[in-house]
Coordinates of C-alpha atoms in Angstrom, one line a residue:
Chain S
M34 CA 7.8 25.7 88.8
T35 CA 6.4 29.2 89.3
G36 CA 10.0 30.3 90.1
N37 CA 11.0 29.5 86.5
Y38 CA 8.3 31.7 85.2
I39 CA 9.4 34.6 87.4
I40 CA 12.9 34.3 86.0
S41 CA 11.5 34.1 82.5
L42 CA 9.5 37.3 83.2
Y43 CA 12.8 39.0 84.3
V44 CA 14.4 37.9 81.1
F45 CA 11.5 39.1 79.0
V46 CA 11.3 42.5 80.6
L47 CA 15.0 43.1 80.6
A48 CA 15.4 42.0 76.9
G49 CA 12.4 44.3 76.0
F50 CA 14.2 47.1 77.8
V51 CA 17.4 46.5 75.8
G52 CA 15.3 46.3 72.7
Y53 CA 13.8 49.7 73.5
L54 CA 17.1 51.3 74.1
L55 CA 18.6 49.9 70.9
I56 CA 15.7 50.4 68.6
T57 CA 15.0 54.1 69.5
R58 CA 18.6 54.7 68.2
V59 CA 18.0 53.1 64.8
P60 CA 17.7 56.0 62.3
P61 CA 14.6 56.2 60.1
L62 CA 16.9 55.6 57.2
L63 CA 17.2 51.9 58.3
H64 CA 13.7 51.2 59.4
T65 CA 12.8 48.8 56.6
P66 CA 16.0 46.8 57.1
L67 CA 15.2 46.8 60.9
M68 CA 11.8 45.4 60.2
S69 CA 13.1 42.7 58.0
A70 CA 15.9 41.9 60.4
T71 CA 13.5 41.5 63.4
N72 CA 11.3 39.5 61.1
A73 CA 14.2 37.1 60.4
I74 CA 15.1 37.0 64.1
S75 CA 11.5 36.1 64.9
G76 CA 12.2 32.9 62.9
I77 CA 13.7 31.8 66.2
S78 CA 10.5 30.0 66.8
L79 CA 12.4 27.4 64.7
V80 CA 14.0 26.4 67.9
G81 CA 10.6 25.4 69.4
S82 CA 9.5 23.8 66.1
L83 CA 12.6 21.6 65.9
V84 CA 11.8 20.1 69.3
A85 CA 8.2 19.5 68.3
A86 CA 9.2 17.9 64.9
G87 CA 12.0 15.7 66.2
G88 CA 10.6 14.7 69.6
K89 CA 8.5 11.6 70.2
F90 CA 5.3 13.4 71.1
G91 CA 3.0 11.6 68.7
T92 CA 2.2 11.9 65.0
V93 CA 0.2 15.1 65.4
S94 CA 3.0 16.9 67.1
T95 CA 5.5 15.7 64.5
I96 CA 3.3 16.9 61.6
L97 CA 2.6 20.3 63.2
G98 CA 6.2 20.6 64.1
F99 CA 7.3 19.7 60.6
I100 CA 5.1 22.4 59.1
A101 CA 6.3 24.9 61.7
V102 CA 10.0 24.0 60.8
I103 CA 9.2 24.8 57.2
C104 CA 7.6 28.1 58.0
A105 CA 10.2 29.2 60.4
T106 CA 13.1 28.2 58.2
T107 CA 11.5 30.2 55.3
N108 CA 11.5 33.2 57.6
V109 CA 15.1 32.8 58.8
V110 CA 16.6 32.1 55.4
G111 CA 14.6 34.6 53.4
G112 CA 14.7 37.2 56.1
F113 CA 18.5 37.2 56.5
I114 CA 19.2 37.1 52.8
I115 CA 16.9 40.0 52.0
T116 CA 18.2 42.1 54.9
D117 CA 21.7 41.6 53.8
R118 CA 20.8 42.4 50.2
M119 CA 19.1 45.6 51.3
L120 CA 21.9 46.7 53.6
G121 CA 24.4 46.1 50.8
M122 CA 22.7 48.8 48.8
F123 CA 23.2 51.6 51.3
K124 CA 26.4 53.3 50.3
R125 CA 28.0 56.7 51.1
T126 CA 28.8 59.3 48.5
E127 CA 31.7 58.0 46.5
K128 CA 32.1 57.0 42.9
P129 CA 28.7 55.5 42.3
T130 CA 29.2 52.1 40.6
E131 CA 26.6 50.8 38.2
S132 CA 26.0 47.3 39.5
V133 CA 22.3 47.1 40.0
T134 CA 20.5 45.6 37.0
V135 CA 17.8 48.0 35.9
S136 CA 16.1 45.5 33.6
K137 CA 14.8 43.4 36.5
N138 CA 12.6 46.2 37.7
A139 CA 11.5 47.6 34.4
Chain I
M236 CA 23.2 24.0 74.5
Q237 CA 22.6 26.8 76.9
G238 CA 26.0 28.2 75.9
C239 CA 24.9 28.3 72.3
Y240 CA 21.7 30.1 73.3
L241 CA 23.5 32.6 75.4
A242 CA 26.0 33.3 72.6
A243 CA 23.1 33.6 70.1
S244 CA 21.3 36.1 72.3
V245 CA 24.4 38.3 72.6
L246 CA 24.9 38.1 68.8
F247 CA 21.3 39.1 68.1
I248 CA 21.6 42.2 70.4
L249 CA 24.9 43.1 68.7
G250 CA 23.3 42.6 65.4
L251 CA 20.5 45.1 66.2
R252 CA 23.1 47.5 67.6
G253 CA 24.8 47.4 64.2
L254 CA 21.6 48.8 62.7
T255 CA 22.0 52.0 64.5
K256 CA 24.9 52.9 62.1
P257 CA 24.5 52.4 58.4
D258 CA 28.1 51.5 57.7
Q259 CA 28.1 48.8 60.4
A260 CA 24.6 47.4 59.7
Q261 CA 25.6 44.7 57.2
R262 CA 28.2 43.2 59.5
G263 CA 25.8 43.4 62.4
M264 CA 23.3 41.4 60.6
Q265 CA 25.9 38.8 59.6
M266 CA 26.6 38.4 63.3
A267 CA 22.9 37.9 64.0
A268 CA 22.8 35.3 61.2
I269 CA 25.6 33.4 62.9
G270 CA 23.7 33.7 66.2
M271 CA 20.7 32.1 64.5
L272 CA 22.9 29.2 63.2
L273 CA 24.3 28.7 66.7
A274 CA 20.8 28.6 68.2
I275 CA 19.7 26.0 65.6
V276 CA 22.8 23.8 66.0
G277 CA 22.5 24.0 69.8
T278 CA 18.9 22.9 69.7
L279 CA 19.7 19.8 67.6
W280 CA 21.3 18.4 70.7
H281 CA 18.2 18.8 72.7
Q282 CA 17.5 15.7 74.8
D283 CA 13.9 15.4 73.5
I284 CA 14.9 15.2 69.9
L285 CA 15.0 11.6 68.9
T286 CA 14.5 11.6 65.1
Y287 CA 16.0 13.9 62.6
Q288 CA 14.3 13.0 59.3
W289 CA 11.4 15.4 59.7
I290 CA 13.7 18.2 60.9
I291 CA 16.1 17.8 58.0
A292 CA 13.2 17.7 55.5
G293 CA 11.6 20.8 57.0
L294 CA 14.9 22.7 57.0
I295 CA 15.5 21.8 53.3
I296 CA 12.0 22.7 52.2
G297 CA 12.0 25.9 54.2
S298 CA 15.3 27.0 52.7
I299 CA 14.1 26.2 49.2
I300 CA 11.1 28.5 49.7
G301 CA 13.0 31.1 51.7
Y302 CA 15.9 31.6 49.3
P303 CA 13.9 33.0 46.4
L304 CA 11.8 35.1 48.8
G305 CA 15.0 36.7 50.0
K306 CA 17.0 36.8 46.8
F307 CA 14.5 37.8 44.1
V308 CA 11.7 39.8 45.6
P309 CA 11.9 43.4 44.2
M310 CA 12.4 46.2 46.7
T311 CA 9.1 47.8 45.7
A312 CA 7.4 44.7 47.0
M313 CA 9.2 44.9 50.3
P314 CA 6.1 45.8 52.4
Q315 CA 4.0 42.8 51.2
R316 CA 7.0 40.5 51.5
I317 CA 7.4 41.5 55.1
A318 CA 3.7 41.0 55.8
F319 CA 3.8 37.6 54.1
S320 CA 6.7 36.5 56.2
H321 CA 5.1 37.7 59.4
M322 CA 2.5 35.2 58.5
F323 CA 5.0 32.4 58.4
G324 CA 6.6 33.3 61.6
A325 CA 3.3 33.6 63.4
L326 CA 2.1 30.3 61.9
A327 CA 5.2 28.5 63.2
A328 CA 4.6 29.9 66.7
T329 CA 0.9 29.0 66.7
L330 CA 1.6 25.4 65.5
V331 CA 4.2 24.9 68.2
G332 CA 1.6 26.0 70.7
V333 CA -1.0 23.7 69.3
A334 CA 1.4 20.8 69.3
E335 CA 2.4 21.4 72.9
F336 CA -1.3 21.5 74.0
W337 CA -2.2 18.5 71.9
H338 CA 0.6 16.5 73.3
S339 CA -0.1 17.4 76.9
Y340 CA -3.8 16.7 76.4
H341 CA -3.3 13.2 75.0
E342 CA -0.7 12.2 77.5
N343 CA -2.7 13.5 80.3
I344 CA 0.1 15.8 81.4
P345 CA -1.5 18.6 83.5
I346 CA -0.9 22.1 82.2
G347 CA -0.4 24.5 85.0
G348 CA -2.0 28.0 85.1
A349 CA 1.2 29.8 84.2
K350 CA 2.0 27.5 81.4
M351 CA -1.5 27.7 80.0
A352 CA -1.4 31.5 80.1
A353 CA 1.8 31.4 78.1
L354 CA 0.3 28.9 75.6
G355 CA -2.8 31.0 75.4
F356 CA -0.9 34.2 74.6
E357 CA 1.2 32.3 72.1
V358 CA -1.7 30.9 70.0
L359 CA -3.8 34.1 70.4
F360 CA -1.1 36.5 69.1
G361 CA 0.1 33.8 66.7
S362 CA -3.2 33.1 65.0
L363 CA -4.4 36.7 64.8
T364 CA -1.1 37.7 63.3
V365 CA -1.5 34.9 60.7
T366 CA -4.7 36.1 59.3
G367 CA -3.9 39.8 60.0
S368 CA -0.7 39.5 58.0
F369 CA -2.5 37.7 55.2
M370 CA -5.0 40.6 55.0
A371 CA -2.2 43.2 55.0
F372 CA -0.4 41.2 52.3
G373 CA -3.6 41.1 50.3
K374 CA -4.1 44.8 50.6
L375 CA -0.5 45.6 49.7
Q376 CA -0.5 43.2 46.8
E377 CA -3.9 44.7 45.8
F378 CA -5.9 41.5 45.5
I379 CA -7.9 42.8 48.4
T380 CA -9.2 46.4 48.1
G381 CA -6.8 48.9 49.7
R382 CA -9.9 51.0 50.6
P383 CA -11.1 50.7 54.2
V384 CA -13.9 48.1 54.3
T385 CA -16.4 49.2 57.0
F386 CA -19.9 48.1 58.0
K387 CA -22.3 49.3 60.7
G388 CA -21.5 48.1 64.2
Q389 CA -18.0 47.0 63.1
N390 CA -16.4 48.1 66.3
F391 CA -19.1 46.4 68.3
V392 CA -18.5 43.1 66.5
N393 CA -14.8 43.4 67.1
L394 CA -15.4 44.1 70.7
V395 CA -17.6 41.0 71.1
L396 CA -15.1 38.8 69.3
F397 CA -12.3 40.2 71.5
A398 CA -14.4 39.5 74.7
A399 CA -15.1 36.0 73.5
A400 CA -11.5 35.3 72.9
I401 CA -10.5 36.6 76.4
G402 CA -13.4 34.6 77.8
C403 CA -12.0 31.4 76.3
F404 CA -8.6 32.3 77.5
G405 CA -9.8 32.8 81.0
Y406 CA -11.6 29.6 81.0
L407 CA -8.6 27.7 79.8
I408 CA -6.4 29.0 82.6
Y409 CA -9.1 27.7 85.0
D410 CA -9.6 24.4 83.2
S411 CA -6.8 23.6 80.8
T412 CA -8.1 20.2 79.6
N413 CA -10.9 21.5 77.4
M414 CA -9.8 21.0 73.8
T415 CA -13.0 22.5 72.3
V416 CA -12.5 25.8 74.1
F417 CA -8.8 25.9 73.0
F418 CA -9.7 25.5 69.3
T419 CA -12.6 27.9 69.6
M420 CA -10.2 30.5 70.9
I421 CA -7.9 29.9 67.9
A422 CA -10.8 30.2 65.5
I423 CA -11.9 33.5 67.1
A424 CA -8.4 34.8 66.9
F425 CA -8.2 34.0 63.2
V426 CA -11.4 36.0 62.7
I427 CA -10.1 38.9 64.8
G428 CA -7.0 39.1 62.6
I429 CA -9.3 39.6 59.5
T430 CA -11.8 42.0 61.0
M431 CA -8.9 44.0 62.6
V432 CA -7.1 44.8 59.3
L433 CA -10.2 44.9 57.0
P434 CA -11.2 48.5 58.0
I435 CA -7.7 49.9 57.7
G436 CA -6.8 51.8 54.6
G437 CA -3.7 51.3 52.4
A438 CA -2.1 54.5 53.6
D439 CA -2.1 53.3 57.2
M440 CA -0.3 50.1 56.3
P441 CA 3.0 51.2 57.8
V442 CA 1.4 51.2 61.2
V443 CA -0.3 47.8 60.6
V444 CA 2.8 46.1 59.3
S445 CA 4.8 47.4 62.3
L446 CA 2.1 46.3 64.7
L447 CA 2.0 42.8 63.2
N448 CA 5.8 42.7 63.6
S449 CA 5.3 43.3 67.2
Y450 CA 2.6 40.6 67.6
A451 CA 4.8 38.1 65.8
G452 CA 7.6 38.9 68.3
L453 CA 5.2 38.6 71.3
A454 CA 4.0 35.2 70.0
A455 CA 7.6 34.0 69.9
A456 CA 8.2 35.3 73.4
A457 CA 5.1 33.5 74.6
T458 CA 6.4 30.3 73.0
G459 CA 9.6 30.8 75.0
F460 CA 7.6 31.0 78.3
A461 CA 5.6 27.9 77.4
I462 CA 8.6 25.7 76.6
G463 CA 10.9 27.4 79.0
N464 CA 13.4 28.7 76.4
N465 CA 15.2 31.9 77.1
V466 CA 16.6 32.6 73.6
L467 CA 13.0 32.6 72.4
I468 CA 11.9 35.0 75.1
I469 CA 14.8 37.4 74.4
C470 CA 14.2 37.4 70.6
G471 CA 10.5 37.8 71.1
A472 CA 11.0 40.7 73.4
L473 CA 13.4 42.4 71.0
D474 CA 10.9 42.0 68.1
G475 CA 8.0 43.0 70.2
A476 CA 9.8 46.2 71.3
S477 CA 10.9 46.9 67.8
G478 CA 7.5 46.6 66.2
F479 CA 5.8 48.5 68.9
I480 CA 8.3 51.4 68.8
L481 CA 8.0 51.6 65.0
S482 CA 4.2 51.7 65.1
I483 CA 4.3 54.5 67.6
I484 CA 6.7 56.4 65.4
M485 CA 4.4 55.9 62.4
S486 CA 1.3 57.0 64.3
K487 CA 3.1 60.1 65.5
A488 CA 4.2 60.9 62.0
M489 CA 0.5 60.9 61.0
N490 CA -0.5 62.8 64.2
R491 CA -2.9 60.1 65.1
S492 CA -3.3 57.9 68.1
F493 CA -2.9 54.2 67.9
A494 CA -6.6 53.7 68.6
N495 CA -7.5 56.0 65.8
V496 CA -5.5 54.1 63.2
L497 CA -6.9 50.8 64.4
F498 CA -10.6 51.8 64.7
G499 CA -10.7 55.0 62.6
A500 CA -11.0 53.6 59.1
F501 CA -9.2 56.6 57.6
G502 CA -10.5 58.1 54.4
S503 CA -14.0 56.6 54.6
G504 CA -15.7 59.7 55.9
G505 CA -12.8 62.2 55.6
G506 CA -13.3 63.3 52.1
A507 CA -16.5 65.2 52.9
V508 CA -15.0 67.1 55.8
S509 CA -12.7 69.2 53.8
A510 CA -15.1 71.5 52.2
K511 CA -12.4 73.6 50.6
S512 CA -12.9 72.9 47.0
S513 CA -10.7 73.6 44.1
A514 CA -13.3 75.7 42.4
G515 CA -12.0 79.0 41.1
L516 CA -8.4 78.0 41.6
T517 CA -6.1 77.4 38.7
V518 CA -3.3 74.9 38.2
R519 CA -0.2 75.9 36.3
S520 CA 1.2 73.0 34.3
I521 CA 4.7 73.1 33.0
S522 CA 6.4 71.5 30.1
P523 CA 9.4 69.2 30.6
E524 CA 11.6 71.7 28.8
D525 CA 10.8 74.5 31.2
A526 CA 11.1 72.3 34.2
A527 CA 14.5 71.2 32.9
V528 CA 15.7 74.8 32.8
Q529 CA 14.6 75.4 36.3
L530 CA 16.3 72.3 37.6
G531 CA 19.4 72.6 35.4
Y532 CA 20.2 76.1 36.8
A533 CA 19.1 75.5 40.4
S534 CA 21.8 75.6 43.0
K535 CA 19.8 73.6 45.5
V536 CA 17.2 71.0 44.7
I537 CA 15.3 69.0 47.3
V538 CA 13.6 65.8 46.0
V539 CA 10.5 64.7 47.8
P540 CA 9.7 61.1 46.8
G541 CA 6.4 59.4 47.6
Y542 CA 4.7 56.1 46.8
G543 CA 4.1 57.3 43.3
M544 CA 7.8 57.1 42.6
A545 CA 7.8 53.5 43.6
V546 CA 4.7 52.7 41.5
A547 CA 6.3 54.2 38.4
Q548 CA 9.6 52.5 39.2
S549 CA 11.3 55.8 38.5
Q550 CA 14.0 55.7 41.3
H551 CA 16.8 55.1 38.7
A552 CA 15.6 58.0 36.6
V553 CA 15.6 60.2 39.7
R554 CA 19.2 59.4 40.5
E555 CA 20.2 60.1 36.9
L556 CA 18.5 63.5 37.0
A557 CA 20.2 64.2 40.3
E558 CA 23.6 63.3 38.9
L559 CA 23.1 65.7 36.0
I560 CA 22.1 68.5 38.3
E561 CA 25.1 67.9 40.5
K562 CA 27.3 67.9 37.4
K563 CA 26.0 71.3 36.6
G564 CA 27.0 72.5 40.1
G565 CA 23.7 72.1 41.9
E566 CA 23.2 70.4 45.2
V567 CA 20.5 67.6 45.5
K568 CA 19.1 66.3 48.7
Y569 CA 16.2 63.9 49.4
A570 CA 13.6 64.7 51.9
I571 CA 11.9 61.6 53.3
H572 CA 8.7 61.7 55.3
P573 CA 8.4 59.0 57.9
V574 CA 5.2 57.6 56.3
A575 CA 6.2 58.0 52.7
G576 CA 5.6 54.7 51.0
R577 CA 3.9 51.6 52.4
M578 CA 6.2 50.8 55.3
P579 CA 8.7 52.6 57.6
G580 CA 11.8 53.6 55.6
H581 CA 10.5 52.2 52.4
M582 CA 11.7 55.2 50.3
N583 CA 15.2 55.0 51.7
V584 CA 15.6 51.4 50.5
L585 CA 14.2 52.2 47.0
L586 CA 16.6 55.1 46.6
A587 CA 19.5 53.1 48.0
E588 CA 18.7 50.4 45.4
A589 CA 19.0 53.1 42.7
N590 CA 22.5 53.9 44.1
V591 CA 21.6 57.1 45.8
P592 CA 24.1 57.5 48.6
Y593 CA 22.4 57.4 52.0
D594 CA 24.1 60.5 53.3
R595 CA 21.9 62.5 50.8
M596 CA 18.7 61.2 52.4
Y597 CA 17.3 63.3 55.2
D598 CA 14.5 62.8 57.7
M599 CA 11.8 65.3 57.9
D600 CA 13.2 67.0 61.0
E601 CA 16.6 67.3 59.5
I602 CA 15.6 68.9 56.3
N603 CA 12.4 70.9 57.0
A604 CA 14.4 74.1 57.7
E605 CA 16.3 73.8 54.4
F606 CA 13.3 74.1 52.1
A607 CA 13.5 77.9 52.5
S608 CA 16.9 77.9 50.9
A609 CA 16.0 75.5 48.1
D610 CA 15.5 76.8 44.6
V611 CA 13.3 73.9 43.5
A612 CA 11.4 71.3 45.5
L613 CA 10.7 68.4 43.2
V614 CA 7.7 66.4 44.5
I615 CA 7.5 62.9 42.9
G616 CA 4.3 61.0 43.5
A617 CA 3.9 62.3 47.0
N618 CA 0.7 64.0 48.1
D619 CA -0.6 63.9 51.6
V620 CA 2.8 64.3 53.2
V621 CA 3.3 67.7 51.5
N622 CA -0.3 69.0 51.9
P623 CA -0.4 72.4 53.6
A624 CA -3.9 71.6 54.8
A625 CA -2.2 69.7 57.6
K626 CA -1.0 73.1 58.9
N627 CA -3.7 75.5 58.1
D628 CA -7.0 73.8 57.6
P629 CA -8.4 72.6 61.0
G630 CA -11.3 70.9 59.1
S631 CA -9.0 68.6 57.2
P632 CA -8.7 65.0 58.3
I633 CA -4.9 65.3 58.2
F634 CA -4.8 68.5 60.2
G635 CA -1.9 68.4 62.7
M636 CA 0.1 65.8 60.8
P637 CA 3.7 66.9 60.5
I638 CA 4.5 67.6 56.8
L639 CA 7.5 68.5 54.7
N640 CA 7.6 72.3 54.3
V641 CA 7.7 72.1 50.5
S642 CA 5.9 75.4 50.1
D643 CA 8.8 77.3 51.6
A644 CA 10.9 76.5 48.5
K645 CA 11.3 79.2 45.8
H646 CA 9.7 76.9 43.1
I647 CA 7.8 73.7 43.4
I648 CA 7.5 71.2 40.7
V649 CA 5.0 68.5 41.3
M650 CA 5.1 65.3 39.2
K651 CA 1.8 63.6 39.1
R652 CA -0.3 61.5 36.9
G653 CA -3.4 63.6 37.2
M654 CA -5.3 65.7 39.6
S655 CA -6.6 62.8 41.7
A656 CA -6.5 63.1 45.4
G657 CA -4.0 61.2 47.6
F658 CA -4.7 58.2 49.7
A659 CA -6.4 60.2 52.3
G660 CA -8.8 61.3 49.6
I661 CA -8.4 65.1 50.1
E662 CA -7.6 68.1 48.0
N663 CA -4.0 69.5 48.1
E664 CA -3.8 73.2 48.1
L665 CA -0.1 73.0 47.3
F666 CA -1.0 72.2 43.7
Y667 CA -2.8 75.6 43.4
D668 CA 0.0 77.5 45.0
E669 CA 1.3 80.2 42.6
K670 CA 4.9 78.9 43.1
T671 CA 3.8 75.4 42.1
S672 CA 4.0 74.0 38.6
M673 CA 2.5 70.7 37.7
L674 CA 4.3 68.3 35.5
F675 CA 1.6 65.8 34.5
G676 CA 2.3 62.3 33.3
D677 CA 3.8 59.0 34.4
A678 CA 6.7 59.8 36.7
K679 CA 9.2 57.6 34.9
A680 CA 8.4 59.0 31.5
S681 CA 8.5 62.6 32.7
L682 CA 11.8 62.0 34.5
T683 CA 13.3 60.4 31.4
K684 CA 12.3 63.5 29.4
L685 CA 13.7 65.8 32.0
V686 CA 17.0 63.9 32.0
G687 CA 17.1 64.3 28.2
E688 CA 16.3 68.0 28.4
V689 CA 18.8 68.8 31.2
K690 CA 21.5 67.1 29.1
T691 CA 20.8 69.5 26.2
L692 CA 21.1 72.6 28.3
E693 CA 24.0 75.1 27.6

């Protein structure tokens, strides 16, 4: 049993290290999309929620799991959509095309 | 199932790697989204899942809530949206932890020390992120005051709460069957989330939001430990690292330590320290006509946007003005301070939304040397990030903070609504500099006038 936790710890430390190497290379230009992306990815708790909601662990677990599934799905769906929307806005110098509706913000 | 998880983990890492290059970022995130789909589909085959009706209902309701949150939230509201969604993520992790504990408790399944430690971390980080994010959301949305809220002995109270939570945690590892202690710990963590964010001012929100990002990730990682799921651990570690690095970058950009941001309650006592008053100094104001002449005939203009630009919704007018200047043969660049706005990189997104190409946006380090060769520095709704006091007034609360060298430019035009101080609550000498002209008024209205005036030139 303890052996599993040691392996988990390896995974955690190594993934954190990969994260460190990757994220220090993300330019400040993309820090907001980075944040909303990691926010969407943290919706991975959905995986745990699904098991709690669908398993036969009693009514309380099912209800808590059900709420957790809603929360996590909200994160995943909303997070990926808004990240994609944001990244779609970053363009290089070219013929700027007028596609964004101004009225929405006014 | 493990195959799905492995593929998902690889896709998440590739997705984040995409973010290191602006032109690959969108594709990278699409890969990450596919990874998420794989992880979900893989989980549906989990042996413990027996019924699907709750899962399907939850997925549908979540998508219905999530879709408008992703599709229609304006870019100016990005910081509060992120804070809001940290709340959801952390709540999900907390609930999974509670469900796991509840189930083990009632079925009399013993929880080992290691598992209890994981569960403890999960609900601790989870619940303090829930309330902390809600407070951050409230402050950013401005239904809770953006000013730091402090009271006597605040740090002591926080310390006691923290010790109490750790005490509960320690007890649970020793005796994991005590339900009361478990829920007491959650309750304390909820309170910590509130008291932690309450004394932090609006200007420090970039650090707080990044930190909460990190906590939400750590809560997910702890969930992974508790239920023995590697994809959760990997994602949690990635998020945790990301949030942590961002908060360090933000703290550095303000020349303050982490501890100072969290316990310092910036701006509460700072105003009095800077005794340099504006008495005897004069401010030159400028008319839009004159400003337009300066801008229209400049060969190099550096725009310095701040939160004021976002408040006035004037990004589009800025871009229009820049295009006119470029048409007249001038060069326009954007200088973006790491803590401009209310979250890391906020200004870049707002400008990108207004169709400003990203290769015109420069970080502080890239552009600081260029101010000397600029004819005009146009400061729009930025204040503390261009305050020379950070360099030459040791008594100033922002002394030592790296700033944009706006005062090196030949002329400086500052667009501002009035002479009020910035978020840090301190005077800005730049406004009294003899090279500086102030263009008072709402940024959007002023910019629209400027655009009109530049058009009539020659």
